[in-house]
XYZ file of C-alpha atoms in Angstrom:
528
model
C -5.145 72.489 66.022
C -5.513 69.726 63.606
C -2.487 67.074 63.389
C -1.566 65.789 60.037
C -0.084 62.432 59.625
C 1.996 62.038 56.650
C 3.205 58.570 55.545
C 6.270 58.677 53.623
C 9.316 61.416 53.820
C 9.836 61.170 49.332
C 8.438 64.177 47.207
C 4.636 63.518 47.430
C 5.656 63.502 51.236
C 7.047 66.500 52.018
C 5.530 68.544 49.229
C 2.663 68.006 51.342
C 4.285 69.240 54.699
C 5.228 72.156 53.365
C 2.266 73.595 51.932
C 1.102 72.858 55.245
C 3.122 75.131 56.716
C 4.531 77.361 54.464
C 2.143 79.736 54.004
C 2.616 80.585 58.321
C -0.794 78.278 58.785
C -0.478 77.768 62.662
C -3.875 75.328 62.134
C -2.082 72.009 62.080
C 0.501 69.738 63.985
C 2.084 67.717 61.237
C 4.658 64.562 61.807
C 6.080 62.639 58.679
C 6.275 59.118 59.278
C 9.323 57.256 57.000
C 9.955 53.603 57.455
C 13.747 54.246 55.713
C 16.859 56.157 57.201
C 17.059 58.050 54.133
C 14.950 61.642 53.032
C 13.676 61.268 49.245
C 12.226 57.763 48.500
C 12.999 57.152 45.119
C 14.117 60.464 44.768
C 17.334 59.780 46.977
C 20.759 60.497 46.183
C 23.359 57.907 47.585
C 26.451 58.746 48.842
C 29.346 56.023 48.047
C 33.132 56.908 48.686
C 32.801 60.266 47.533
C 30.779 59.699 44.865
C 26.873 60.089 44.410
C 24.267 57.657 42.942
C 20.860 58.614 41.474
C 18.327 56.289 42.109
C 16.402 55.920 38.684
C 17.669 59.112 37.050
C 15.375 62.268 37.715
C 15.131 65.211 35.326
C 13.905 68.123 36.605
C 11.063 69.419 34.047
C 7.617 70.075 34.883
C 5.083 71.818 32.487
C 3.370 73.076 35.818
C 4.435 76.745 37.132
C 3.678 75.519 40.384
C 6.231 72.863 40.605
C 8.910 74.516 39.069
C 8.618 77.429 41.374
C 8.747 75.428 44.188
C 11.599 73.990 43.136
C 13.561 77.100 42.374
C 12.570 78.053 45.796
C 14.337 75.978 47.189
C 17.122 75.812 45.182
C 18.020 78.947 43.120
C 19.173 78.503 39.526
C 23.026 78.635 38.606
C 24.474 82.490 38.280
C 27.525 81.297 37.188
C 28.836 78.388 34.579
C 29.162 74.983 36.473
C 32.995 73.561 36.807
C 32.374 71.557 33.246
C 30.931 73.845 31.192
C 33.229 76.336 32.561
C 36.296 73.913 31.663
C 35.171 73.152 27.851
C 33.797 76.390 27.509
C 30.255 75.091 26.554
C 27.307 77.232 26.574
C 24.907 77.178 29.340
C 22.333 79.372 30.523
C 23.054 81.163 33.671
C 20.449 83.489 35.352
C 20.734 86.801 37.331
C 21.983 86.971 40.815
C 22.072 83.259 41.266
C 24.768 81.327 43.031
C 28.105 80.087 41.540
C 27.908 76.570 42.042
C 31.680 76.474 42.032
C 31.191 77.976 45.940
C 27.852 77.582 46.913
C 26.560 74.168 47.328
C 22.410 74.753 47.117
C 22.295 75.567 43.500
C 20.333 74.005 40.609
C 22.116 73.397 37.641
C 20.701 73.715 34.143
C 21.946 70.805 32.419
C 22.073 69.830 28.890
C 19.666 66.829 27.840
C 21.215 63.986 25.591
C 19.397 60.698 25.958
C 19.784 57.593 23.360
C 19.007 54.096 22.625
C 22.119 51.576 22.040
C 21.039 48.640 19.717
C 23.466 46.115 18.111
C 26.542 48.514 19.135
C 24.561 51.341 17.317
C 23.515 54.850 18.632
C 19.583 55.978 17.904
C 17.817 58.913 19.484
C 16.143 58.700 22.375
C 13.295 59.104 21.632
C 13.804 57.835 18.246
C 14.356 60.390 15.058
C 14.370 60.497 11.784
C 17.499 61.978 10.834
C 20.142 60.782 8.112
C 22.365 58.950 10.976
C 19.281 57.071 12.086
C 18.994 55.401 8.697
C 22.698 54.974 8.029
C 22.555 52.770 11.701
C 19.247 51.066 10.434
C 20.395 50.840 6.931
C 18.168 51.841 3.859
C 16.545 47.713 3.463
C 14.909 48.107 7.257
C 14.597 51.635 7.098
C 12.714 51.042 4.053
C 10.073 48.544 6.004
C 10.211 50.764 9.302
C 8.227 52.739 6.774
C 5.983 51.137 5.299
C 5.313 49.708 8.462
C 4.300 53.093 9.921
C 2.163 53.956 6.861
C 0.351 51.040 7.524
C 0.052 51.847 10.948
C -1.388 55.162 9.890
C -4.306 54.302 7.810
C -5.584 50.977 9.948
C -5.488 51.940 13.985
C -5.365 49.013 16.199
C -7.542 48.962 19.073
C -5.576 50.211 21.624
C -6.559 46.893 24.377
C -2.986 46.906 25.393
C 0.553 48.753 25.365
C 1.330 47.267 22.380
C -1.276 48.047 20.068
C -0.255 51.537 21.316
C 2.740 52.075 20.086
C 2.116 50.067 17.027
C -0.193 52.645 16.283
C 2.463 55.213 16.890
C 5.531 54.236 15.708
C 4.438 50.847 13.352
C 5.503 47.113 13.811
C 8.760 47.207 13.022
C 10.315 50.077 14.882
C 7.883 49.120 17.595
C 9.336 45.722 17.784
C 12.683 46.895 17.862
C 13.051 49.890 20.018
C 10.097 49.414 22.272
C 8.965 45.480 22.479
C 11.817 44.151 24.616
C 12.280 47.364 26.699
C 9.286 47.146 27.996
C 9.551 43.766 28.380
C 12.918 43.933 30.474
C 11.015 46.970 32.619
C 7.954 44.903 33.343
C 8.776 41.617 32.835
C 5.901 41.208 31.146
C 5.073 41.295 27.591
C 3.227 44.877 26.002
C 0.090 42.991 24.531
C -0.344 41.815 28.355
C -0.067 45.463 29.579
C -2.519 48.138 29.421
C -2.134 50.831 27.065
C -2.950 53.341 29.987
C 1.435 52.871 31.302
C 1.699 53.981 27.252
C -0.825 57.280 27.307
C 0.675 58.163 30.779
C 4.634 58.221 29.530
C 4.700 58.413 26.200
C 1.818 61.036 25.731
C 1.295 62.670 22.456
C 4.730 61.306 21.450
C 4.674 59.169 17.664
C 6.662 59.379 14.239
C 4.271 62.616 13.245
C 5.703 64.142 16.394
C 8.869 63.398 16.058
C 8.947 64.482 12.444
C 7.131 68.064 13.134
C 9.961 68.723 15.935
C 12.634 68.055 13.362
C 11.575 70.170 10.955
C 11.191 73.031 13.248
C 14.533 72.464 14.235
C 15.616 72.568 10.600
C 14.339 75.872 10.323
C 15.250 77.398 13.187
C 11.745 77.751 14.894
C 12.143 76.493 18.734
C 8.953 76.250 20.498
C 8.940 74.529 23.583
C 5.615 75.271 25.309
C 4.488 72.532 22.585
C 7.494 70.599 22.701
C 6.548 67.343 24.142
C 8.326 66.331 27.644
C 10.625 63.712 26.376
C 11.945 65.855 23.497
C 12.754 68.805 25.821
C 16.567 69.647 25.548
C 17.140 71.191 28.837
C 16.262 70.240 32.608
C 17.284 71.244 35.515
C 19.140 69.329 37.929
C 20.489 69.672 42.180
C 24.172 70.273 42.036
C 24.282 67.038 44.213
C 21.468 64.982 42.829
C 17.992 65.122 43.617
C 18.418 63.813 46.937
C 19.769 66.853 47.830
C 16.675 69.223 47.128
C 14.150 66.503 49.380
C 17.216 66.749 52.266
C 16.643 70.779 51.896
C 13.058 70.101 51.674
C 12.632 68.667 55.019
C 15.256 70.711 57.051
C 12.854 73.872 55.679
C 9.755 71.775 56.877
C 11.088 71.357 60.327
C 12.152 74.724 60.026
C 8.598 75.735 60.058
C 7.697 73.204 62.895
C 7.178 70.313 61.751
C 8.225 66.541 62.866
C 9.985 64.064 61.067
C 10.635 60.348 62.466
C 12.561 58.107 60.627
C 12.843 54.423 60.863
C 9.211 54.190 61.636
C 7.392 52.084 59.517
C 3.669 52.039 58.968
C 2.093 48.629 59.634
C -1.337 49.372 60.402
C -3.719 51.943 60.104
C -7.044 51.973 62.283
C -10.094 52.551 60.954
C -13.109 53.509 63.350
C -16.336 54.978 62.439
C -15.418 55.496 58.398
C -12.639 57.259 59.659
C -8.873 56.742 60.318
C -8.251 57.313 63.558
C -4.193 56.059 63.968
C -1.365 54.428 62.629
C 0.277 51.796 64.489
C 4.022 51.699 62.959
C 7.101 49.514 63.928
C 9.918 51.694 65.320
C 13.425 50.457 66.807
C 12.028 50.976 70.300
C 9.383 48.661 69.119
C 5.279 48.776 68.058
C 3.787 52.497 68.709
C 0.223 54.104 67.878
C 0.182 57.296 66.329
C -3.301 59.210 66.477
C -4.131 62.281 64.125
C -7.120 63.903 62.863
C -5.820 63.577 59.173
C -3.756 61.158 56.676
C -1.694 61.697 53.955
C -0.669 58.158 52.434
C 2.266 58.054 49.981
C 2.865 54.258 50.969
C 1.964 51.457 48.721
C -1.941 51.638 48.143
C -1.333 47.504 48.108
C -0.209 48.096 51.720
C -1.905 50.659 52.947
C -5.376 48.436 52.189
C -3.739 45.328 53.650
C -3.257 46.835 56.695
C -6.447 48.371 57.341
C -7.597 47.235 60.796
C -10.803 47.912 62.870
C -12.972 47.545 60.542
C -13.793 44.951 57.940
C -13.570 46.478 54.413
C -15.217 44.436 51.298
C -13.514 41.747 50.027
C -13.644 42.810 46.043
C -11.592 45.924 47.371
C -9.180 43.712 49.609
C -8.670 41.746 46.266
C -8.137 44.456 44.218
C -5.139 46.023 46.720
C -3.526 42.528 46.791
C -3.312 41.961 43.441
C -1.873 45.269 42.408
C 1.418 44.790 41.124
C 4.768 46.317 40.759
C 8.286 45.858 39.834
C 11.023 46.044 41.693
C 14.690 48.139 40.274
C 18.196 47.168 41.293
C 21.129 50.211 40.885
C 24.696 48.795 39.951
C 27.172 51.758 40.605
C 30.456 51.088 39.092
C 33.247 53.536 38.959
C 36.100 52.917 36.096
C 38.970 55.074 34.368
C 36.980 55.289 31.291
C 34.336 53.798 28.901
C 35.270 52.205 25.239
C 32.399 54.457 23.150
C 33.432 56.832 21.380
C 32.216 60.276 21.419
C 31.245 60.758 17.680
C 29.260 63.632 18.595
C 29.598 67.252 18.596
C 29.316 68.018 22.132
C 32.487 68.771 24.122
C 32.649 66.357 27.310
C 35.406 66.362 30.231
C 37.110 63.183 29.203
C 35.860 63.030 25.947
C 33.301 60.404 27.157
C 29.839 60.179 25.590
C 27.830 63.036 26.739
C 24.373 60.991 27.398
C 22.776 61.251 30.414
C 21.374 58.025 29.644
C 21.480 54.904 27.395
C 18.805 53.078 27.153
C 20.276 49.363 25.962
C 17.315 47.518 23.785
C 19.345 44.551 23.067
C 17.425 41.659 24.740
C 20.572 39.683 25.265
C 21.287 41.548 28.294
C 19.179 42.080 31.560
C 20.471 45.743 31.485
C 17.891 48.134 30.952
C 19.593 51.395 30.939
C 22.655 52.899 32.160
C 23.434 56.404 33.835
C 26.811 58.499 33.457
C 26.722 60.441 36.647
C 29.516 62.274 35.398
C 26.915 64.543 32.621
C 23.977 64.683 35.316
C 26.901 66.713 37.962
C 30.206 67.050 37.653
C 29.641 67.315 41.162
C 28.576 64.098 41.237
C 31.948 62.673 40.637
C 34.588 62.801 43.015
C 37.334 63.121 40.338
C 34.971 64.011 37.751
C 38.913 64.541 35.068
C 40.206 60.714 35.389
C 36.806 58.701 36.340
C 33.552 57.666 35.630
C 31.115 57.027 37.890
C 28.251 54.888 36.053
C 24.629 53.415 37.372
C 23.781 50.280 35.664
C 19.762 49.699 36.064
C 18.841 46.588 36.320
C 14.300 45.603 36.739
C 13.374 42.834 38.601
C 11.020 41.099 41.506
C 12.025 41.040 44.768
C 12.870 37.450 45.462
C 13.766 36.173 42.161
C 17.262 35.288 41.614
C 18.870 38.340 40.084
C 17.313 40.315 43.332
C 18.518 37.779 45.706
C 21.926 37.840 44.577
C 24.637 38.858 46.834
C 26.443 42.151 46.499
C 29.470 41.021 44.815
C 27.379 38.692 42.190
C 25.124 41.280 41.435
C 28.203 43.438 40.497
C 30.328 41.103 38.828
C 26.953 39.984 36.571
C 27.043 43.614 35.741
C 30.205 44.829 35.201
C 30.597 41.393 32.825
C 27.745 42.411 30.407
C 28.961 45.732 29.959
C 32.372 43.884 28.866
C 30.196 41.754 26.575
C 28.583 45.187 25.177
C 31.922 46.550 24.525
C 31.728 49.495 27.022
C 34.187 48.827 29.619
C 36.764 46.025 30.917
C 35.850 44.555 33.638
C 38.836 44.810 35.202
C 39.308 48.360 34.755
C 36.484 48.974 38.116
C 38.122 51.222 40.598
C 34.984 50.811 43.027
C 31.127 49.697 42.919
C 28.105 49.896 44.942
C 24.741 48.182 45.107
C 21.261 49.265 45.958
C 18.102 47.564 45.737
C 14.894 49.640 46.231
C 11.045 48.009 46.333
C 8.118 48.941 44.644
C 9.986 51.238 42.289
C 7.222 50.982 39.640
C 3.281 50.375 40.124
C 2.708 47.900 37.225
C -0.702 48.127 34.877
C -1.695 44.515 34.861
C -3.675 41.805 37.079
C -5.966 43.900 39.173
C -4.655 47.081 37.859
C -8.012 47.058 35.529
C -10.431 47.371 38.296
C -8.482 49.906 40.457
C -11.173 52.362 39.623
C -13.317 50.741 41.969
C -10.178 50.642 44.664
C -9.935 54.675 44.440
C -14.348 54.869 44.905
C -13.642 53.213 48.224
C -10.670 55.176 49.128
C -12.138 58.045 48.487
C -15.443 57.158 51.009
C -12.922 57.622 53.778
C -13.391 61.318 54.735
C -9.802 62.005 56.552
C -7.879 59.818 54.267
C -5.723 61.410 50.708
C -3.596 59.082 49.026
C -0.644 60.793 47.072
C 2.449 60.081 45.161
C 3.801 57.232 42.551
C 3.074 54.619 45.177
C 0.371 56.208 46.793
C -2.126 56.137 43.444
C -0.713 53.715 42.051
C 0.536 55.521 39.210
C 3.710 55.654 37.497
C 3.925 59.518 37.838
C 6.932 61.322 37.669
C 8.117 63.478 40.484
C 6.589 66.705 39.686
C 3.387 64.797 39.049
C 3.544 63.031 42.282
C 4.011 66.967 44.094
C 0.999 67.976 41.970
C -1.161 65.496 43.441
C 0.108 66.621 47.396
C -0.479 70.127 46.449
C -4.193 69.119 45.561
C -4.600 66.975 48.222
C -3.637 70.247 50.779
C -5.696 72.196 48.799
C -8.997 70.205 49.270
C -7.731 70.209 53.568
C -7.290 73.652 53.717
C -10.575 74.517 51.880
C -12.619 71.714 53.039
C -13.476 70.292 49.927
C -14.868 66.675 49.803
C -15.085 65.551 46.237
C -11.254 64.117 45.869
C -11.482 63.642 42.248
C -8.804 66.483 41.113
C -6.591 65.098 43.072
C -6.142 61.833 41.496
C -6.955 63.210 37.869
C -3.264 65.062 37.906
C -1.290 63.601 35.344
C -4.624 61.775 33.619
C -6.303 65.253 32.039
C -4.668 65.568 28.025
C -5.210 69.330 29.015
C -2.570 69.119 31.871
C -0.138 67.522 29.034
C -0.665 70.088 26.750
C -1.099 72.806 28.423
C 0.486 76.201 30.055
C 4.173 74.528 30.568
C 7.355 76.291 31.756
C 10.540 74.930 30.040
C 13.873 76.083 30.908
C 14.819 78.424 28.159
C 12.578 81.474 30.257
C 13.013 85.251 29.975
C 14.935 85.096 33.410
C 18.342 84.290 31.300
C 20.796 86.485 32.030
């Protein structure tokens, strides 16, 4: 029996450990290794007074079979109208023989998808659109230059050298500089022409004005087509009845079902490297410094710390380099809970509350740090503790660890955040009932400094035999969650069948096949 050492408890994680073991495969011993107290990584839903708090907001929507399979595995879709929908008597799909989530708690919801931009105390799509309201908020003289802008943009292509060139070439100057310059900049804290455009053909895909315009139209006239609908645009995702951290907390009480180990609090530190190989971990624990040995390693840890600590033998220095130069930016959750918000709901969707039924706003004005604010209240009603006479909010906030909005103290932090919201108009301050802080590390592998030679990073990684690097953090890649599965499911794939050549598994989410390609959306034939 081999034993598999997995580093890190989030989706890439335990993915991993369960295809494993799923399957009955009595072949391997197989600990997971999580320096936190808490299942999910980023993926984690925090639990505050009664009410919960996404960390980063996570949709779920995968154009891969496999993933969403999985996930409806192990958390069947609604069978009956969730307590919201059944209240305003909104639509919703609901699918044969699932559970009610109104008594069963492990049930995925299929939620409702409104996402938009607020600029200058205006409302835009998300992403943007073309439609008459757009222009009203614009107004004809810059709507007027936002296309001819584009036009330009059309007929002379930029060299796409960096993130902005990118979406110039998408979207023109002008709308680039207002809905997607100082974003980006807030995100990274780093200007686009200084980031490269790969962060750009990795999120935003095949998404631009022609897009955008094509999905209208078929709107328009009635034709829906969503297996060449791009991500963003999709209308529907599915979401855990009590956030995503619920479905990784399933997730590993089905993986220890099947046998496997799980020890929290133990933080990787070192990892020995004998003979080519890795031969152990050594990891700080609360009963102090322990060695754990295994036959194989499954890294979802930073790839900047994972080389750092690489012990035993010397590795080059360019590659050393590389790994301590990658960098990343850090994300700060403000969770504020408040009788009700000052928008108005000028649109036509029915909401308990009558509050604005985004999931979220992303907030371009650059005279606020806020990036983009969560209403917990349209992910879950469950979400909410008294989902009828509050709302429960997530302010996200991007930063560096150590700088001075990350070192602020709790109550700072929250009083800097429930102030700007004042200043945008969208609550009184002293209207929060409660409020809750979290800081998490290494939210977002950054594509700048040594980020351009991390090619030759993966060529070494990939020379050590027993060694598969998954996950966001693990590749260094800002993948999204069912992206980061993908490349776990690959990785057990080539250790099941033996396979040396790694390549597939770190060309998930890189291939303009996989993006276009066989997708599953959530309008399927299993509607009841």
């Amino acid at each position: 029996m081999e034993k598999v050492v997995i580093i890190g408890a989030g989706p890439a994680g335990l993915t991993a450990g369960l295809e494993l073991l799923s399957d009955g495969n009595k072949n391997y011993d197989v600990v997971i290794l999580e320096e936190s107290n808490a299942i999910g990584g980023i993926s984690r839903t925090v639990y505050h007074n009664g009410n919960r708090m996404d960390i980063g907001g996570h949709r779920f929507f995968s154009k891969s079979d496999e993933v969403m399979n999985r996930w409806k595995e192990l958390m069947p879709l609604q069978g009956k109208k969730s307590y919201d929908d059944k209240v305003l008597n909104r639509e919703s799909p609901v699918y044969e023989n699932g559970p009610d989530p109104e008594n069963e708690d492990r049930v995925m919801l299929v939620r409702r998808r409104v996402s938009r931009i607020y600029y200058k105390k205006h409302f835009f799509d998300y992403p943007i659109s073309m439609k008459p309201q757009t222009i009203k908020n614009m107004g004809l003289g810059t709507t007027f230059v936002a296309g001819c802008s584009y036009m330009k943009s059309a007929v002379a292509k930029k060299k796409e050298t960096s993130l902005e060139n990118f979406y110039i070439n998408r979207f023109g100057k002008k709308l680039y500089s207002m809905f997607f310059e100082g974003y980006t900049e807030k995100l990274w804290g780093r200007h686009p022409k200084e980031i490269a455009a790969d962060w750009g053909s990795q999120r935003v895909k095949g998404l631009s004005i022609k897009t955008l315009l094509k999905d209208m139209f078929s709107k328009a006239f009635g034709k829906k087509d969503n297996k060449n609908v791009e991500t963003s645009l999709i209308e529907q995702f599915w979401y855990p009845k009590f956030g995503p951290g619920q479905l990784w907390e399933i997730a590993a009480k089905e993986f220890e079902k099947l046998g496997g180990k799980i020890l929290m609090n133990t933080s990787v530190k070192e990892t020995i490297l004998e003979n080519g190989s890795i031969k152990s971990v050594k990891c700080e624990t609360s009963n102090g410094l322990t060695e754990i040995n295994g036959d194989i390693f499954i890294s979802s840890m930073p790839l900047k710390d994972l080389v750092a600590g690489i012990k035993g033998q010397t590795i080059p220095q360019n590659i050393a380099n590389i790994a301590s130069g990658l960098p990343y930016r850090d994300f700060v959750t403000v969770g504020l809970l408040v009788p009700k918000l000052a928008l108005k709901n000028e649109t036509e969707i029915k909401t308990m509350g009558n509050i604005v039924p985004d999931c979220w706003i992303y907030v371009q004005d650059t005279n606020v740090k806020l990036g983009r604010i969560q209403i917990f209240n349209n992910w879950s009603p469950y979400m909410v503790k008294d989902v009828e006479h509050t709302v429960w909010i997530g302010l996200e906030y991007f930063c560096t660890e150590g700088d001075n909005f990350w070192n602020m103290n709790d109550n700072e932090c929250i009083d800097f955040a429930a102030k700007e919201l004042e200043k945008m108009g969208i609550i009184s301050s002293g209207d929060v009932l409660d409020s809750h802080r979290e800081r998490v590390k290494k939210a977002y592998p950054a594509y700048f400094d040594t980020y351009s030679q991390i090619d030759e990073l993966i060529a070494y990684i990939n020379t050590i035999p027993n060694l598969y690097c998954v996950g966001r953090n693990g590749q260094h890649r800002y993948n999204n969650m069912d992206h980061s599965m993908l490349t776990a499911i690959r990785a057990v794939e080539h250790i099941k069948s033996g396979k040396t050549d790694k390549s597939e598994i770190w060309k998930v989410n890189t291939e303009k096949t996989y993006h276009e390609g066989k997708e599953q959306s959530t309008n399927q034939s299993e509607k009841a």
